[in-house]
Coordinates of C-alpha atoms in Angstrom, one line a residue:
Chain A
D103 CA -0.1 7.1 -19.8
A104 CA 0.1 6.1 -16.3
D105 CA -2.1 8.1 -13.8
V106 CA 0.7 8.2 -11.0
T107 CA 4.7 8.5 -12.2
Q108 CA 7.8 8.2 -10.4
T109 CA 11.2 9.3 -11.2
P110 CA 14.0 8.0 -11.3
R111 CA 12.9 4.5 -11.6
N112 CA 16.1 3.1 -10.3
R113 CA 18.9 4.9 -8.4
I114 CA 22.2 3.9 -7.0
T115 CA 23.7 6.5 -4.8
K116 CA 26.7 6.8 -2.0
T117 CA 26.4 7.4 1.6
G118 CA 26.0 11.3 2.6
K119 CA 24.6 12.0 -0.8
R120 CA 21.2 14.1 -1.2
I121 CA 18.7 12.5 -3.1
M122 CA 15.3 13.4 -4.2
L123 CA 12.6 11.2 -5.6
E124 CA 9.8 12.7 -7.7
C125 CA 6.1 11.7 -7.9
S126 CA 3.5 13.4 -10.4
Q127 CA -0.2 12.3 -10.7
T128 CA -2.9 13.0 -13.3
K129 CA -5.6 11.7 -11.0
G130 CA -6.8 14.9 -9.8
H131 CA -6.3 13.6 -6.0
D132 CA -5.7 15.8 -3.3
R133 CA -4.0 13.2 -1.2
M134 CA -0.7 11.7 -1.7
Y135 CA 1.8 9.4 0.2
W136 CA 5.2 8.1 0.2
Y137 CA 5.9 4.7 1.5
R138 CA 8.8 2.5 1.6
Q139 CA 8.8 -1.1 1.1
D140 CA 11.6 -3.8 2.6
P141 CA 11.7 -7.5 2.5
G142 CA 9.8 -9.1 5.1
L143 CA 8.3 -5.7 6.6
G144 CA 5.8 -4.7 4.0
L145 CA 4.9 -1.1 3.0
R146 CA 5.7 1.5 5.5
L147 CA 4.5 4.8 5.5
I148 CA 6.9 7.8 5.4
Y149 CA 5.0 10.9 4.8
Y150 CA 1.4 12.0 3.6
S151 CA -0.3 15.0 2.4
F152 CA -3.9 15.8 2.1
D153 CA -3.4 18.8 0.2
V154 CA -0.7 21.4 -0.9
K155 CA -0.7 23.1 2.5
D156 CA -0.9 19.9 4.6
I157 CA 2.0 17.6 5.2
N158 CA 2.0 14.9 8.0
K159 CA 4.7 12.5 9.2
G160 CA 4.2 8.7 9.0
E161 CA 5.4 5.7 10.8
I162 CA 9.1 6.3 9.7
S163 CA 9.9 9.9 8.8
D164 CA 13.2 10.0 10.3
G165 CA 16.1 11.0 7.7
Y166 CA 13.4 12.0 5.1
S167 CA 11.9 15.4 4.2
V168 CA 9.0 16.0 1.7
S169 CA 7.7 19.0 -0.8
R170 CA 4.3 19.2 -1.9
Q171 CA 5.1 21.6 -4.8
A172 CA 1.7 21.3 -6.4
Q173 CA -1.6 19.5 -6.3
A174 CA -0.1 17.0 -8.8
K175 CA 3.6 16.7 -7.4
F176 CA 5.1 15.4 -4.2
S177 CA 8.7 14.9 -3.8
L178 CA 10.7 12.9 -1.3
S179 CA 14.2 13.7 -0.1
L180 CA 16.9 11.9 1.6
E181 CA 19.1 14.8 2.7
S182 CA 22.2 12.5 3.4
A183 CA 21.4 9.2 2.5
I184 CA 22.6 5.9 4.3
P185 CA 22.9 2.4 3.4
N186 CA 19.7 1.5 5.5
Q187 CA 17.7 3.4 3.3
T188 CA 18.3 1.3 0.5
A189 CA 14.4 0.2 -0.3
L190 CA 11.9 0.3 -3.0
Y191 CA 10.0 3.4 -2.6
F192 CA 6.4 3.8 -3.5
C193 CA 4.4 7.1 -4.1
A194 CA 0.6 6.7 -3.9
T195 CA -2.6 9.0 -4.1
S196 CA -6.2 8.7 -3.1
D197 CA -9.4 10.5 -3.4
L198 CA -11.3 12.2 -0.6
P199 CA -12.6 9.5 2.2
G200 CA -15.7 7.6 0.8
R201 CA -14.7 8.2 -2.9
A202 CA -13.0 5.7 -5.4
R203 CA -13.7 2.9 -2.8
N204 CA -10.8 4.7 -0.5
E205 CA -8.3 2.9 -3.0
Q206 CA -4.6 4.0 -3.0
F207 CA -3.2 4.2 -6.5
F208 CA 0.4 3.7 -6.6
G209 CA 3.0 4.8 -8.8
P210 CA 5.6 2.2 -10.4
G211 CA 8.0 2.5 -7.7
T212 CA 11.6 3.6 -7.2
R213 CA 14.2 1.2 -6.3
L214 CA 17.0 3.3 -4.3
T215 CA 20.5 1.6 -3.7
V216 CA 22.7 3.4 -1.1
L217 CA 26.3 2.3 -0.9
Chain B
A154 CA -2.0 0.8 17.8
Q155 CA -3.6 -0.9 14.7
T156 CA -1.5 -3.8 13.4
V157 CA -2.0 -6.1 10.3
T158 CA -0.7 -9.5 10.5
Q159 CA 0.2 -12.0 7.6
S160 CA 1.4 -15.1 9.0
Q161 CA 2.1 -17.0 5.8
P162 CA 5.3 -15.7 4.2
E163 CA 5.0 -18.0 1.2
M164 CA 2.5 -20.0 -0.4
S165 CA 2.2 -22.3 -3.6
V166 CA -0.9 -23.5 -5.4
Q167 CA -1.5 -25.7 -8.4
E168 CA -2.9 -23.9 -11.3
A169 CA -7.0 -24.1 -11.4
E170 CA -6.9 -25.1 -7.7
T171 CA -8.1 -22.8 -4.7
V172 CA -5.9 -21.0 -2.2
T173 CA -6.6 -18.9 0.9
L174 CA -4.3 -16.2 2.4
S175 CA -4.7 -15.3 5.9
C176 CA -4.8 -11.8 7.5
T177 CA -5.6 -10.9 10.9
Y178 CA -5.3 -7.4 12.2
D179 CA -5.7 -5.7 15.7
T180 CA -7.9 -2.4 16.1
S181 CA -10.2 -1.1 18.8
E182 CA -11.9 0.9 16.0
N183 CA -15.5 0.0 14.9
N184 CA -15.6 1.5 11.5
Y185 CA -12.9 0.8 8.8
Y186 CA -11.7 -0.7 5.5
L187 CA -9.9 -3.7 4.8
F188 CA -8.1 -4.4 1.5
W189 CA -6.1 -6.7 -0.4
Y190 CA -3.3 -5.6 -2.7
K191 CA -1.4 -7.7 -5.5
Q192 CA 2.0 -7.0 -6.5
P193 CA 3.2 -9.0 -9.5
P194 CA 6.9 -9.0 -10.4
S195 CA 6.4 -5.9 -12.5
R196 CA 6.1 -4.6 -8.9
Q197 CA 3.0 -2.6 -9.4
M198 CA 0.5 -2.5 -6.6
I199 CA -2.9 -3.4 -7.5
L200 CA -6.1 -3.3 -5.5
V201 CA -7.6 -6.8 -5.7
I202 CA -10.7 -6.4 -3.3
R203 CA -11.9 -3.9 -0.5
Q204 CA -14.4 -5.0 2.4
E205 CA -16.0 -2.5 4.6
A206 CA -16.2 -3.3 8.2
Y207 CA -19.9 -2.1 8.6
K208 CA -21.0 -4.6 5.9
Q209 CA -21.7 -8.1 6.8
Q210 CA -21.6 -9.3 3.4
N211 CA -18.3 -10.7 2.3
A212 CA -17.2 -9.0 -0.8
T213 CA -16.3 -10.6 -4.2
E214 CA -14.6 -9.6 -7.4
N215 CA -14.7 -12.3 -9.9
R216 CA -12.4 -15.3 -8.7
F217 CA -11.3 -13.3 -5.6
S218 CA -13.6 -13.4 -2.6
V219 CA -12.9 -12.5 1.2
N220 CA -14.1 -14.2 4.6
F221 CA -14.4 -11.3 7.0
Q222 CA -14.8 -12.3 10.5
K223 CA -15.1 -9.0 12.4
A224 CA -15.2 -10.2 16.0
A225 CA -12.2 -12.6 15.2
K226 CA -10.5 -9.5 13.1
S227 CA -9.9 -11.7 10.4
F228 CA -9.9 -11.1 6.6
S229 CA -8.6 -13.9 4.4
L230 CA -8.5 -13.7 0.6
K231 CA -9.7 -16.8 -1.5
I232 CA -8.6 -17.1 -5.0
S233 CA -10.5 -19.8 -6.9
D234 CA -9.4 -21.4 -10.3
S235 CA -5.8 -19.9 -9.6
Q236 CA -4.4 -18.8 -12.8
L237 CA -0.5 -18.3 -13.5
G238 CA -0.8 -14.5 -13.6
D239 CA -1.8 -14.6 -10.1
T240 CA 1.6 -15.2 -9.2
A241 CA 2.5 -12.4 -6.9
M242 CA 3.0 -10.9 -3.7
Y243 CA -0.2 -10.2 -1.8
F244 CA -0.6 -7.7 1.1
C245 CA -3.5 -7.3 3.2
A246 CA -4.2 -3.4 4.3
F247 CA -6.2 -1.8 7.1
M248 CA -7.5 1.7 6.7
K249 CA -9.0 4.2 9.2
H250 CA -9.6 7.9 8.9
A251 CA -11.2 9.8 11.8
T252 CA -12.4 12.8 10.3
T253 CA -12.9 14.7 13.9
S254 CA -9.1 14.1 14.7
G255 CA -7.7 14.1 11.4
T256 CA -6.0 10.7 12.2
Y257 CA -5.1 8.7 9.2
K258 CA -4.2 5.0 9.3
Y259 CA -3.3 3.0 6.1
I260 CA -1.2 -0.2 7.7
F261 CA -0.1 -2.7 5.4
G262 CA 0.9 -6.6 6.3
T263 CA 4.1 -7.9 5.5
G264 CA 2.7 -9.9 2.6
T265 CA 2.4 -13.3 1.3
R266 CA 4.4 -14.6 -1.7
L267 CA 1.9 -16.7 -3.8
K268 CA 3.2 -18.8 -6.4
V269 CA 1.0 -20.5 -8.9
L270 CA 2.4 -23.6 -10.4
A271 CA 1.9 -24.9 -13.9

């Protein structure tokens, strides 16, 4: 079984709709992240959480919100989706700094299309 | 602010040949980490290799090695004996965690699409 899972894998929605992307992990990591990937722009950090009581904005948090329901779950919401939020979204986890080679472990991604 | 630049949007290499992907970064930090991630068509992100800035020795992982030039802020990836399975998007990434301020930085470049030709 995958260590980091994301649901849904693909989603098409309409402008103005509320969308939630979910992420679950079985790695036991405290740190979780949400990124979006756009062609030619690489991955950009939306939000990150170092534990269940800690939420931090990333580079591009406008239009997004997150919820850390438990150590293993971190969800991303688009309250009112717009077409320029069409992208590939990744959830990732990492251990404490200095552990696991500071590697981030990624989910399989969610392709979101906003019409 | 830290930035990561990958100046080669696309590259191709013949199977069994060697290819080098370039990455430069800008930072005023002294201690940080650099990574290369691979994203095959399956879109799964996979760590290829990492380098700690305080280590002078270049990291190697089987056919993958880096040329880390700290003063020049350059971190290139060399793939030897290229295989068809190496076809993927490759991302360079910079990571810095300042424990005193709690600041966290994990910045990705825009990627280089590598195609290995049979």
